[in-house]
XYZ file of C-alpha atoms in Angstrom:
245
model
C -19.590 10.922 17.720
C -21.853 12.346 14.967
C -20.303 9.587 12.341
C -20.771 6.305 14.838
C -24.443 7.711 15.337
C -24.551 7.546 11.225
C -21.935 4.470 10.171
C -22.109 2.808 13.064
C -18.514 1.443 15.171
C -17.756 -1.461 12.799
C -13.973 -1.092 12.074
C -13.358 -1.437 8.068
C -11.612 -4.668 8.849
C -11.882 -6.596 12.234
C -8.480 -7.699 12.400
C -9.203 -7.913 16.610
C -8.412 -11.753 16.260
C -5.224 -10.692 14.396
C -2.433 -12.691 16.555
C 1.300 -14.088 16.425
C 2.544 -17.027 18.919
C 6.049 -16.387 19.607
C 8.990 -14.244 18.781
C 10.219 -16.137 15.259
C 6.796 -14.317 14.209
C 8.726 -10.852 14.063
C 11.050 -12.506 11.450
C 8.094 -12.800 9.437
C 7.042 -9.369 9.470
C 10.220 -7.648 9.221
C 9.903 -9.386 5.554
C 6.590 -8.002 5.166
C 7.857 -4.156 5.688
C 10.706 -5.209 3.251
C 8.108 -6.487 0.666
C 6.135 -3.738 1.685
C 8.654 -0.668 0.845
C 9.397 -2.877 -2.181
C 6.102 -2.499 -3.854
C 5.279 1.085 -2.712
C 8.412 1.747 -4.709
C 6.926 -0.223 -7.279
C 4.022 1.948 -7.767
C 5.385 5.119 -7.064
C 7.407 4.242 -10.042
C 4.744 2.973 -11.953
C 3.661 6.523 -10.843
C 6.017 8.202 -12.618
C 6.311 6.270 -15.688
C 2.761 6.930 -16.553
C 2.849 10.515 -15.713
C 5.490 11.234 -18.349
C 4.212 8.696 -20.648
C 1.137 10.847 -21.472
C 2.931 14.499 -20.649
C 4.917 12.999 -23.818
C 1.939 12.334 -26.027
C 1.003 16.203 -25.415
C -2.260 15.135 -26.313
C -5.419 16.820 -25.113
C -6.979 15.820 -21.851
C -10.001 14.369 -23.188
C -7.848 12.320 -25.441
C -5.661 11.493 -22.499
C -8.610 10.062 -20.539
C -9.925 8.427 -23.146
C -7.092 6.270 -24.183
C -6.876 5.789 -20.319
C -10.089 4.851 -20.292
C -9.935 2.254 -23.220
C -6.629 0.430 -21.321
C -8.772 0.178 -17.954
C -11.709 -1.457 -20.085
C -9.417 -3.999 -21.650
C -7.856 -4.954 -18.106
C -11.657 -5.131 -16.941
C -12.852 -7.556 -19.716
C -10.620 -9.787 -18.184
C -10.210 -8.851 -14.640
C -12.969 -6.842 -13.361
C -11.324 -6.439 -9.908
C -9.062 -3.393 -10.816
C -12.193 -1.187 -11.061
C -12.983 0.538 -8.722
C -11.507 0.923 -5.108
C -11.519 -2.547 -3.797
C -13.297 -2.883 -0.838
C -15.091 -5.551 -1.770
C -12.300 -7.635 -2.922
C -10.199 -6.975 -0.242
C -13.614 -8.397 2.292
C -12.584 -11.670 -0.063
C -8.456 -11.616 0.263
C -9.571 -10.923 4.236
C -11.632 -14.176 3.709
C -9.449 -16.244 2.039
C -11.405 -16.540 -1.182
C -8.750 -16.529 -3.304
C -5.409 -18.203 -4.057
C -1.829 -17.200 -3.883
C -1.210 -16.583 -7.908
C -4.605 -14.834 -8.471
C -4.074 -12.389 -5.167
C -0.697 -11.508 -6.958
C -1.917 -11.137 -10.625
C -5.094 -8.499 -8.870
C -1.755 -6.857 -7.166
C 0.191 -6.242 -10.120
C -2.498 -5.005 -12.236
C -4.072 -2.856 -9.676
C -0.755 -0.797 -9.545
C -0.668 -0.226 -12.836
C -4.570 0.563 -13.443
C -4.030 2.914 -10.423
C -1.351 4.695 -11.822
C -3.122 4.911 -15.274
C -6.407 6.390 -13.735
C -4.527 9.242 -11.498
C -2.452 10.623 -14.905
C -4.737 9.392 -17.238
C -6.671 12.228 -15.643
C -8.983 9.737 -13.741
C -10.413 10.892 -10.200
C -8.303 9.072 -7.458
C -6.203 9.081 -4.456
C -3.420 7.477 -2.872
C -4.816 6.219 0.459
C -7.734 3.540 -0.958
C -5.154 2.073 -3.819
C -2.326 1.453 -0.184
C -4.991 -0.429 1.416
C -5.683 -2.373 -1.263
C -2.095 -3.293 -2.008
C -1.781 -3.845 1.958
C -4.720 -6.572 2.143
C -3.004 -8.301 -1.057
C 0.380 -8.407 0.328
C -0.452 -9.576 3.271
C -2.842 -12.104 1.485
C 0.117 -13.161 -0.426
C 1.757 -13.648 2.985
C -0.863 -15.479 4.424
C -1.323 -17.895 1.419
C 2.413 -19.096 0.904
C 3.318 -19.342 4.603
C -0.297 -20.996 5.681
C 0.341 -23.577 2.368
C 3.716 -24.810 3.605
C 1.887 -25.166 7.221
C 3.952 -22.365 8.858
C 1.256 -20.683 11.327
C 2.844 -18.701 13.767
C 1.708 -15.873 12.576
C -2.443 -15.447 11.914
C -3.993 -14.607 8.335
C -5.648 -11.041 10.130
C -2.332 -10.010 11.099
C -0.457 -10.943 7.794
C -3.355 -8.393 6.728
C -2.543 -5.675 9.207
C 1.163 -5.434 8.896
C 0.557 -5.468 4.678
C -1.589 -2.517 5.245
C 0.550 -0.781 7.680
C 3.930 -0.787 5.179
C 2.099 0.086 2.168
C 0.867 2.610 4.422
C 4.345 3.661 5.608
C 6.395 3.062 2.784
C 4.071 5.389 0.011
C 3.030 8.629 2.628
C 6.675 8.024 4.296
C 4.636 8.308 7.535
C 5.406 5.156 9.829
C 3.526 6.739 13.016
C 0.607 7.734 11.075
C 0.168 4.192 9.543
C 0.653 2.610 12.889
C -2.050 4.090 14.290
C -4.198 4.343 11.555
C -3.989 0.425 11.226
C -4.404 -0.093 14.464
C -7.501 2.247 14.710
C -9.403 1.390 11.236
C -8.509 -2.697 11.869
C -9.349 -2.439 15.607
C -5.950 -4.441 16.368
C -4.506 -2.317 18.455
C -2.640 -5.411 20.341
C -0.352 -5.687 17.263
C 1.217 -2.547 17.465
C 4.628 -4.106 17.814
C 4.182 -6.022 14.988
C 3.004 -2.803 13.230
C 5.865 -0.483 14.472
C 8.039 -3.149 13.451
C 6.784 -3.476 9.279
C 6.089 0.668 9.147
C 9.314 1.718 10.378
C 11.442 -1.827 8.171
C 8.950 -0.330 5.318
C 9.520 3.397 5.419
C 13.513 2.775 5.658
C 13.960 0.323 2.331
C 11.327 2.819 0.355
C 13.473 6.086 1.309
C 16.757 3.844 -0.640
C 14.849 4.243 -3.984
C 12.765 8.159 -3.365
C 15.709 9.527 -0.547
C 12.737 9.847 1.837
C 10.193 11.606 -0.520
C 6.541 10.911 -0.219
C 4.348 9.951 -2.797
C 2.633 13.355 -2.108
C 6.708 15.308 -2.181
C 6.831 13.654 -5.657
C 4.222 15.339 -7.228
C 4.646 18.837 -5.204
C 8.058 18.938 -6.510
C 7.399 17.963 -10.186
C 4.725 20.269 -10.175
C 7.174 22.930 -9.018
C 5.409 24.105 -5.864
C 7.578 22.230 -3.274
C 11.236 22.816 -3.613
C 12.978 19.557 -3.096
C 14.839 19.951 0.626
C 18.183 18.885 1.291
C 17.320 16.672 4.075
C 14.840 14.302 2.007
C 18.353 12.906 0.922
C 19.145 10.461 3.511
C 20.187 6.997 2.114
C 22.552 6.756 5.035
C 20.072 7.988 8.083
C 19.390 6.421 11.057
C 15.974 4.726 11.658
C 15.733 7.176 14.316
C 15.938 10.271 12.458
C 13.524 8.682 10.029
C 10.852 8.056 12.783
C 11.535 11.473 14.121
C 10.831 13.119 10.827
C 7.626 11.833 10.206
């Protein structure tokens, strides 16, 4: 109660108008938790590649952050939109202020400028970069099938269900990005739609990580996590999968 007395109840992103006319619309979103688990792959990947790329220099870590620093500021000089955490280009994506190409050039780059910043030694999490990925996907969505005059499924809930499988297919979490979505977009009429890309999402991530988190990753590289025998399910049931998170 304390924090709606001081931010107020505005959701991040009022997705309440969020809507899909008829069943064919699930079709669509079942490809958007496969895209989804795709590109949290992608940059849990992109994750790793940077992480050993600069654990190989063996370089000091002002050095490390430096040279960090000086790729971020060449991406910037040409596309300012990977600094920083996004909001306020997502607002634009959620507005349709940008086109299909662009929304997937500010996707690709913001993996990789993510990635760079957390090993780089930059300050960052996991949770503002997923959104961000989320409102582009579903952007990308929104763009290509509103262009060839498909509309069965609304721009706000292209939006939602991108969130929701970056959401699902990076934490390996589909119930917690379900209602997470559903609470921070105030669209809590879509949670079929939402069950339906977080759970699609979770399942095609766990082929390329066996079921690991983004967070697993790092706790077992690191050496404090042992890596359990049950994260190894490329053959498991949606259900357990559901069930374990």
């Amino acid at each position: 109660q304390l924090r709606k007395l001081i931010m107020g109840t505005e959701p991040l992103l009022d997705l309440s108008s969020a809507s899909f006319s008829n069943t064919y619309g699930l079709i669509l979103f079942i490809l958007v938790g496969i895209s989804g688990g795709i590109i949290s792959g992608l940059f849990m990947k992109m994750l790793n590649v940077t992480e050993a790329f600069f654990k190989s220099l063996n370089a000091p870590y002002l050095l490390n952050a430096l040279l960090g620093g000086t790729v971020l500021g060449i991406f910037a000089l040409y596309l300012p939109q990977v600094l920083g955490e996004g909001y306020e280009y997502m607002e634009q994506v959620f507005n349709k202020e940008h086109i299909f190409t662009f929304i997937f050039i500010m996707l690709g780059v913001k993996i990789f400028a993510t990635a760079i910043t957390i090993n780089s030694g930059g300050s960052g999490g996991f949770f503002a970069p997923a959104l961000y990925f989320g409102v582009m996907l579903g952007g990308l969505f929104s763009s290509y099938f509103g262009g060839i005059n498909i509309e069965i499924v609304s721009h706000e809930a292209f939006i939602a269900a991108g969130m929701a499988s970056i959401l699902a297919g990076v934490f390996q979490s589909p119930i917690t990005a379900i209602i997470m979505i559903a609470e921070i977009a105030n669209c809590y009429h879509l949670v079929l739609p939402l069950m339906l890309v977080s759970v699609v999402s979770t399942y095609v991530n766990s082929m390329f990580y066996k079921g690991r988190s983004v967070y697993d990753m790092k706790l077992v590289k690191d050496g404090i996590k042992k890596l359990e025998p049950n994260l190894y399910f490329p053959n498991s049931s949606l259900k357990e999968m559901v069930k374990r998170s």
